GROMACS .gro file of N, CA and C in nm:
model
  306
    1PRO      N    1   1.835  -0.149  -1.909
    1PRO     CA    2   1.862  -0.238  -1.796
    1PRO      C    3   1.738  -0.321  -1.761
    2MET      N    4   1.766  -0.440  -1.710
    2MET     CA    5   1.658  -0.534  -1.674
    2MET      C    6   1.586  -0.482  -1.549
    3SER      N    7   1.453  -0.484  -1.552
    3SER     CA    8   1.374  -0.439  -1.438
    3SER      C    9   1.386  -0.539  -1.324
    4ILE      N   10   1.395  -0.487  -1.199
    4ILE     CA   11   1.403  -0.577  -1.085
    4ILE      C   12   1.264  -0.622  -1.040
    5CYS      N   13   1.162  -0.581  -1.113
    5CYS     CA   14   1.024  -0.617  -1.083
    5CYS      C   15   0.997  -0.759  -1.133
    6HIS      N   16   0.948  -0.847  -1.048
    6HIS     CA   17   0.917  -0.983  -1.088
    6HIS      C   18   0.768  -0.995  -1.116
    7VAL      N   19   0.729  -1.103  -1.184
    7VAL     CA   20   0.591  -1.122  -1.226
    7VAL      C   21   0.495  -1.117  -1.107
    8GLN      N   22   0.531  -1.185  -0.997
    8GLN     CA   23   0.440  -1.192  -0.883
    8GLN      C   24   0.450  -1.069  -0.794
    9GLU      N   25   0.538  -0.977  -0.828
    9GLU     CA   26   0.558  -0.859  -0.745
    9GLU      C   27   0.449  -0.755  -0.773
   10ASN      N   28   0.402  -0.693  -0.669
   10ASN     CA   29   0.297  -0.594  -0.680
   10ASN      C   30   0.357  -0.456  -0.653
   11VAL      N   31   0.328  -0.359  -0.738
   11VAL     CA   32   0.388  -0.227  -0.724
   11VAL      C   33   0.350  -0.163  -0.590
   12LEU      N   34   0.227  -0.186  -0.544
   12LEU     CA   35   0.184  -0.130  -0.416
   12LEU      C   36   0.267  -0.188  -0.302
   13GLN      N   37   0.293  -0.320  -0.306
   13GLN     CA   38   0.376  -0.382  -0.203
   13GLN      C   39   0.516  -0.321  -0.203
   14ARG      N   40   0.570  -0.297  -0.322
   14ARG     CA   41   0.703  -0.236  -0.331
   14ARG      C   42   0.706  -0.096  -0.271
   15VAL      N   43   0.603  -0.017  -0.302
   15VAL     CA   44   0.596   0.120  -0.249
   15VAL      C   45   0.587   0.115  -0.096
   16LEU      N   46   0.503   0.024  -0.045
   16LEU     CA   47   0.486   0.013   0.100
   16LEU      C   48   0.613  -0.034   0.170
   17GLN      N   49   0.701  -0.102   0.097
   17GLN     CA   50   0.826  -0.151   0.156
   17GLN      C   51   0.937  -0.045   0.155
   18LEU      N   52   0.918   0.064   0.080
   18LEU     CA   53   1.020   0.170   0.082
   18LEU      C   54   1.033   0.223   0.224
   19PRO      N   55   1.154   0.234   0.277
   19PRO     CA   56   1.171   0.281   0.415
   19PRO      C   57   1.100   0.412   0.445
   20VAL      N   58   1.104   0.506   0.351
   20VAL     CA   59   1.040   0.636   0.374
   20VAL      C   60   0.889   0.621   0.390
   21VAL      N   61   0.830   0.528   0.317
   21VAL     CA   62   0.685   0.505   0.325
   21VAL      C   63   0.651   0.423   0.449
   22SER      N   64   0.725   0.313   0.471
   22SER     CA   65   0.693   0.226   0.584
   22SER      C   66   0.713   0.296   0.717
   23SER      N   67   0.817   0.381   0.730
   23SER     CA   68   0.837   0.451   0.857
   23SER      C   69   0.726   0.554   0.881
   24THR      N   70   0.677   0.617   0.773
   24THR     CA   71   0.564   0.711   0.786
   24THR      C   72   0.439   0.635   0.830
   25CYS      N   73   0.413   0.519   0.769
   25CYS     CA   74   0.297   0.438   0.805
   25CYS      C   75   0.304   0.393   0.951
   26GLU      N   76   0.424   0.351   0.995
   26GLU     CA   77   0.441   0.307   1.133
   26GLU      C   78   0.413   0.422   1.230
   27SER      N   79   0.462   0.539   1.195
   27SER     CA   80   0.441   0.657   1.279
   27SER      C   81   0.292   0.691   1.289
   28LEU      N   82   0.222   0.686   1.176
   28LEU     CA   83   0.078   0.713   1.176
   28LEU      C   84   0.003   0.607   1.257
   29GLN      N   85   0.045   0.482   1.244
   29GLN     CA   86  -0.019   0.373   1.319
   29GLN      C   87  -0.001   0.393   1.469
   30ARG      N   88   0.121   0.434   1.510
   30ARG     CA   89   0.147   0.458   1.653
   30ARG      C   90   0.060   0.572   1.705
   31THR      N   91   0.049   0.680   1.626
   31THR     CA   92  -0.033   0.795   1.666
   31THR      C   93  -0.179   0.754   1.678
   32TYR      N   94  -0.227   0.679   1.580
   32TYR     CA   95  -0.366   0.631   1.579
   32TYR      C   96  -0.394   0.546   1.703
   33SER      N   97  -0.303   0.451   1.731
   33SER     CA   98  -0.321   0.361   1.845
   33SER      C   99  -0.319   0.437   1.978
   34SER      N  100  -0.224   0.531   1.993
   34SER     CA  101  -0.215   0.604   2.119
   34SER      C  102  -0.336   0.696   2.137
   35THR      N  103  -0.390   0.751   2.028
   35THR     CA  104  -0.509   0.836   2.035
   35THR      C  105  -0.629   0.753   2.080
   36LYS      N  106  -0.641   0.632   2.025
   36LYS     CA  107  -0.750   0.542   2.064
   36LYS      C  108  -0.741   0.508   2.213
   37GLU      N  109  -0.620   0.482   2.262
   37GLU     CA  110  -0.601   0.446   2.403
   37GLU      C  111  -0.632   0.564   2.495
   38ALA      N  112  -0.593   0.683   2.453
   38ALA     CA  113  -0.607   0.801   2.540
   38ALA      C  114  -0.750   0.855   2.546
   39HIS      N  115  -0.829   0.831   2.442
   39HIS     CA  116  -0.963   0.888   2.434
   39HIS      C  117  -1.067   0.779   2.409
   40PRO      N  118  -1.135   0.732   2.516
   40PRO     CA  119  -1.234   0.624   2.500
   40PRO      C  120  -1.343   0.652   2.396
   41LEU      N  121  -1.391   0.776   2.390
   41LEU     CA  122  -1.495   0.810   2.292
   41LEU      C  123  -1.439   0.795   2.150
   42MET      N  124  -1.317   0.843   2.131
   42MET     CA  125  -1.250   0.831   2.001
   42MET      C  126  -1.233   0.684   1.964
   43ALA      N  127  -1.201   0.602   2.064
   43ALA     CA  128  -1.181   0.458   2.040
   43ALA      C  129  -1.309   0.394   1.985
   44SER      N  130  -1.424   0.430   2.043
   44SER     CA  131  -1.549   0.369   1.996
   44SER      C  132  -1.583   0.415   1.854
   45VAL      N  133  -1.555   0.541   1.824
   45VAL     CA  134  -1.577   0.594   1.688
   45VAL      C  135  -1.486   0.521   1.589
   46CYS      N  136  -1.359   0.504   1.628
   46CYS     CA  137  -1.262   0.436   1.542
   46CYS      C  138  -1.302   0.291   1.514
   47GLU      N  139  -1.353   0.222   1.617
   47GLU     CA  140  -1.393   0.083   1.600
   47GLU      C  141  -1.510   0.070   1.503
   48VAL      N  142  -1.605   0.160   1.513
   48VAL     CA  143  -1.719   0.160   1.419
   48VAL      C  144  -1.668   0.182   1.277
   49TYR      N  145  -1.578   0.278   1.262
   49TYR     CA  146  -1.519   0.310   1.131
   49TYR      C  147  -1.444   0.188   1.076
   50GLU      N  148  -1.361   0.126   1.160
   50GLU     CA  149  -1.281   0.011   1.116
   50GLU      C  150  -1.370  -0.104   1.069
   51ARG      N  151  -1.477  -0.131   1.146
   51ARG     CA  152  -1.570  -0.238   1.106
   51ARG      C  153  -1.637  -0.204   0.973
   52GLY      N  154  -1.675  -0.078   0.956
   52GLY     CA  155  -1.738  -0.033   0.832
   52GLY      C  156  -1.647  -0.047   0.712
   53VAL      N  157  -1.520  -0.011   0.732
   53VAL     CA  158  -1.422  -0.020   0.623
   53VAL      C  159  -1.400  -0.166   0.583
   54GLN      N  160  -1.389  -0.254   0.684
   54GLN     CA  161  -1.369  -0.397   0.654
   54GLN      C  162  -1.488  -0.452   0.576
   55GLY      N  163  -1.609  -0.418   0.620
   55GLY     CA  164  -1.730  -0.465   0.552
   55GLY      C  165  -1.739  -0.412   0.411
   56ALA      N  166  -1.711  -0.284   0.393
   56ALA     CA  167  -1.718  -0.221   0.261
   56ALA      C  168  -1.613  -0.281   0.168
   57GLY      N  169  -1.493  -0.305   0.222
   57GLY     CA  170  -1.385  -0.364   0.142
   57GLY      C  171  -1.421  -0.502   0.092
   58ALA      N  172  -1.478  -0.584   0.180
   58ALA     CA  173  -1.517  -0.721   0.142
   58ALA      C  174  -1.627  -0.717   0.037
   59LEU      N  175  -1.724  -0.629   0.057
   59LEU     CA  176  -1.835  -0.616  -0.038
   59LEU      C  177  -1.785  -0.569  -0.174
   60ALA      N  178  -1.696  -0.470  -0.173
   60ALA     CA  179  -1.640  -0.417  -0.299
   60ALA      C  180  -1.562  -0.525  -0.373
   61MET      N  181  -1.482  -0.603  -0.301
   61MET     CA  182  -1.404  -0.708  -0.366
   61MET      C  183  -1.494  -0.816  -0.424
   62TRP      N  184  -1.599  -0.852  -0.350
   62TRP     CA  185  -1.694  -0.954  -0.398
   62TRP      C  186  -1.761  -0.907  -0.527
   63GLY      N  187  -1.800  -0.780  -0.530
   63GLY     CA  188  -1.866  -0.724  -0.649
   63GLY      C  189  -1.771  -0.705  -0.766
   64MET      N  190  -1.644  -0.680  -0.737
   64MET     CA  191  -1.545  -0.650  -0.841
   64MET      C  192  -1.480  -0.774  -0.900
   65GLU      N  193  -1.490  -0.887  -0.831
   65GLU     CA  194  -1.413  -1.005  -0.869
   65GLU      C  195  -1.422  -1.042  -1.017
   66PRO      N  196  -1.543  -1.054  -1.077
   66PRO     CA  197  -1.549  -1.089  -1.220
   66PRO      C  198  -1.480  -0.986  -1.309
   67VAL      N  199  -1.493  -0.858  -1.273
   67VAL     CA  200  -1.430  -0.750  -1.351
   67VAL      C  201  -1.278  -0.763  -1.342
   68VAL      N  202  -1.230  -0.786  -1.220
   68VAL     CA  203  -1.085  -0.800  -1.198
   68VAL      C  204  -1.031  -0.915  -1.281
   69ARG      N  205  -1.104  -1.026  -1.285
   69ARG     CA  206  -1.057  -1.141  -1.362
   69ARG      C  207  -1.045  -1.108  -1.510
   70ARG      N  208  -1.144  -1.035  -1.562
   70ARG     CA  209  -1.141  -0.999  -1.705
   70ARG      C  210  -1.029  -0.899  -1.735
   71LEU      N  211  -0.999  -0.812  -1.639
   71LEU     CA  212  -0.899  -0.708  -1.664
   71LEU      C  213  -0.758  -0.748  -1.620
   72GLU      N  214  -0.741  -0.874  -1.577
   72GLU     CA  215  -0.612  -0.918  -1.525
   72GLU      C  216  -0.494  -0.888  -1.617
   73PRO      N  217  -0.503  -0.914  -1.749
   73PRO     CA  218  -0.387  -0.884  -1.835
   73PRO      C  219  -0.352  -0.734  -1.833
   74GLN      N  220  -0.454  -0.646  -1.832
   74GLN     CA  221  -0.428  -0.502  -1.828
   74GLN      C  222  -0.365  -0.462  -1.695
   75PHE      N  223  -0.413  -0.524  -1.582
   75PHE     CA  224  -0.354  -0.495  -1.452
   75PHE      C  225  -0.208  -0.536  -1.448
   76ALA      N  226  -0.180  -0.654  -1.505
   76ALA     CA  227  -0.042  -0.705  -1.506
   76ALA      C  228   0.048  -0.609  -1.584
   77MET      N  229   0.000  -0.561  -1.699
   77MET     CA  230   0.079  -0.469  -1.779
   77MET      C  231   0.100  -0.336  -1.706
   78ALA      N  232  -0.007  -0.283  -1.644
   78ALA     CA  233   0.004  -0.157  -1.570
   78ALA      C  234   0.099  -0.173  -1.452
   79ASN      N  235   0.091  -0.289  -1.384
   79ASN     CA  236   0.179  -0.317  -1.270
   79ASN      C  237   0.324  -0.320  -1.316
   80ASN      N  238   0.348  -0.384  -1.430
   80ASN     CA  239   0.484  -0.394  -1.483
   80ASN      C  240   0.539  -0.256  -1.517
   81LEU      N  241   0.458  -0.173  -1.582
   81LEU     CA  242   0.500  -0.036  -1.616
   81LEU      C  243   0.528   0.044  -1.489
   82ALA      N  244   0.440   0.030  -1.389
   82ALA     CA  245   0.457   0.103  -1.263
   82ALA      C  246   0.584   0.058  -1.192
   83CYS      N  247   0.612  -0.072  -1.196
   83CYS     CA  248   0.735  -0.124  -1.133
   83CYS      C  249   0.859  -0.067  -1.201
   84ARG      N  250   0.855  -0.059  -1.335
   84ARG     CA  251   0.969  -0.002  -1.407
   84ARG      C  252   0.987   0.145  -1.371
   85GLY      N  253   0.875   0.217  -1.357
   85GLY     CA  254   0.882   0.357  -1.316
   85GLY      C  255   0.940   0.370  -1.176
   86LEU      N  256   0.903   0.277  -1.089
   86LEU     CA  257   0.955   0.278  -0.952
   86LEU      C  258   1.105   0.247  -0.950
   87ASP      N  259   1.148   0.153  -1.035
   87ASP     CA  260   1.292   0.124  -1.048
   87ASP      C  261   1.366   0.253  -1.080
   88HIS      N  262   1.312   0.327  -1.176
   88HIS     CA  263   1.374   0.453  -1.221
   88HIS      C  264   1.379   0.555  -1.107
   89LEU      N  265   1.266   0.569  -1.034
   89LEU     CA  266   1.261   0.664  -0.922
   89LEU      C  267   1.361   0.628  -0.813
   90GLU      N  268   1.369   0.498  -0.779
   90GLU     CA  269   1.462   0.453  -0.675
   90GLU      C  270   1.606   0.481  -0.716
   91GLU      N  271   1.633   0.468  -0.846
   91GLU     CA  272   1.766   0.496  -0.899
   91GLU      C  273   1.800   0.644  -0.888
   92LYS      N  274   1.704   0.729  -0.923
   92LYS     CA  275   1.726   0.874  -0.928
   92LYS      C  276   1.715   0.942  -0.791
   93ILE      N  277   1.637   0.882  -0.699
   93ILE     CA  278   1.615   0.946  -0.568
   93ILE      C  279   1.653   0.847  -0.456
   94PRO      N  280   1.782   0.838  -0.424
   94PRO     CA  281   1.826   0.743  -0.321
   94PRO      C  282   1.761   0.767  -0.185
   95ALA      N  283   1.715   0.890  -0.158
   95ALA     CA  284   1.652   0.922  -0.029
   95ALA      C  285   1.528   0.837  -0.003
   96LEU      N  286   1.467   0.780  -0.108
   96LEU     CA  287   1.349   0.694  -0.089
   96LEU      C  288   1.383   0.572  -0.004
   97GLN      N  289   1.512   0.539   0.002
   97GLN     CA  290   1.555   0.420   0.077
   97GLN      C  291   1.578   0.450   0.225
   98TYR      N  292   1.567   0.578   0.266
   98TYR     CA  293   1.591   0.615   0.406
   98TYR      C  294   1.460   0.638   0.481
   99PRO      N  295   1.457   0.603   0.611
   99PRO     CA  296   1.338   0.635   0.690
   99PRO      C  297   1.319   0.785   0.698
  100VAL      N  298   1.198   0.829   0.736
  100VAL     CA  299   1.161   0.971   0.738
  100VAL      C  300   1.258   1.053   0.822
  101ASP      N  301   1.297   1.002   0.940
  101ASP     CA  302   1.382   1.081   1.029
  101ASP      C  303   1.520   1.111   0.971
  102LYS      N  304   1.561   1.035   0.869
  102LYS     CA  305   1.690   1.063   0.805
  102LYS      C  306   1.674   1.152   0.684
   0.00000   0.00000   0.00000
């Protein structure tokens, strides 16, 4: 069968769009936000962490860019294989399409 994965589609984006994954992420985000609001000390620690992660991410991407460009064909092939595997999983495990509470 033809894969529903398109060229511009990213396997990570597909996984994040699965209801079971997105509802878990939303729940974690709500917990994180309410914890920050309830505990001022925790909020300041979280903000320092968030700034650090953003800075580290930008630095890592800047350093990786030439490598990523050279490895693009391999990434595309790995992404395609992963998408096909995800097609198969979604077919075999319909529960992946339901939010966590279901």
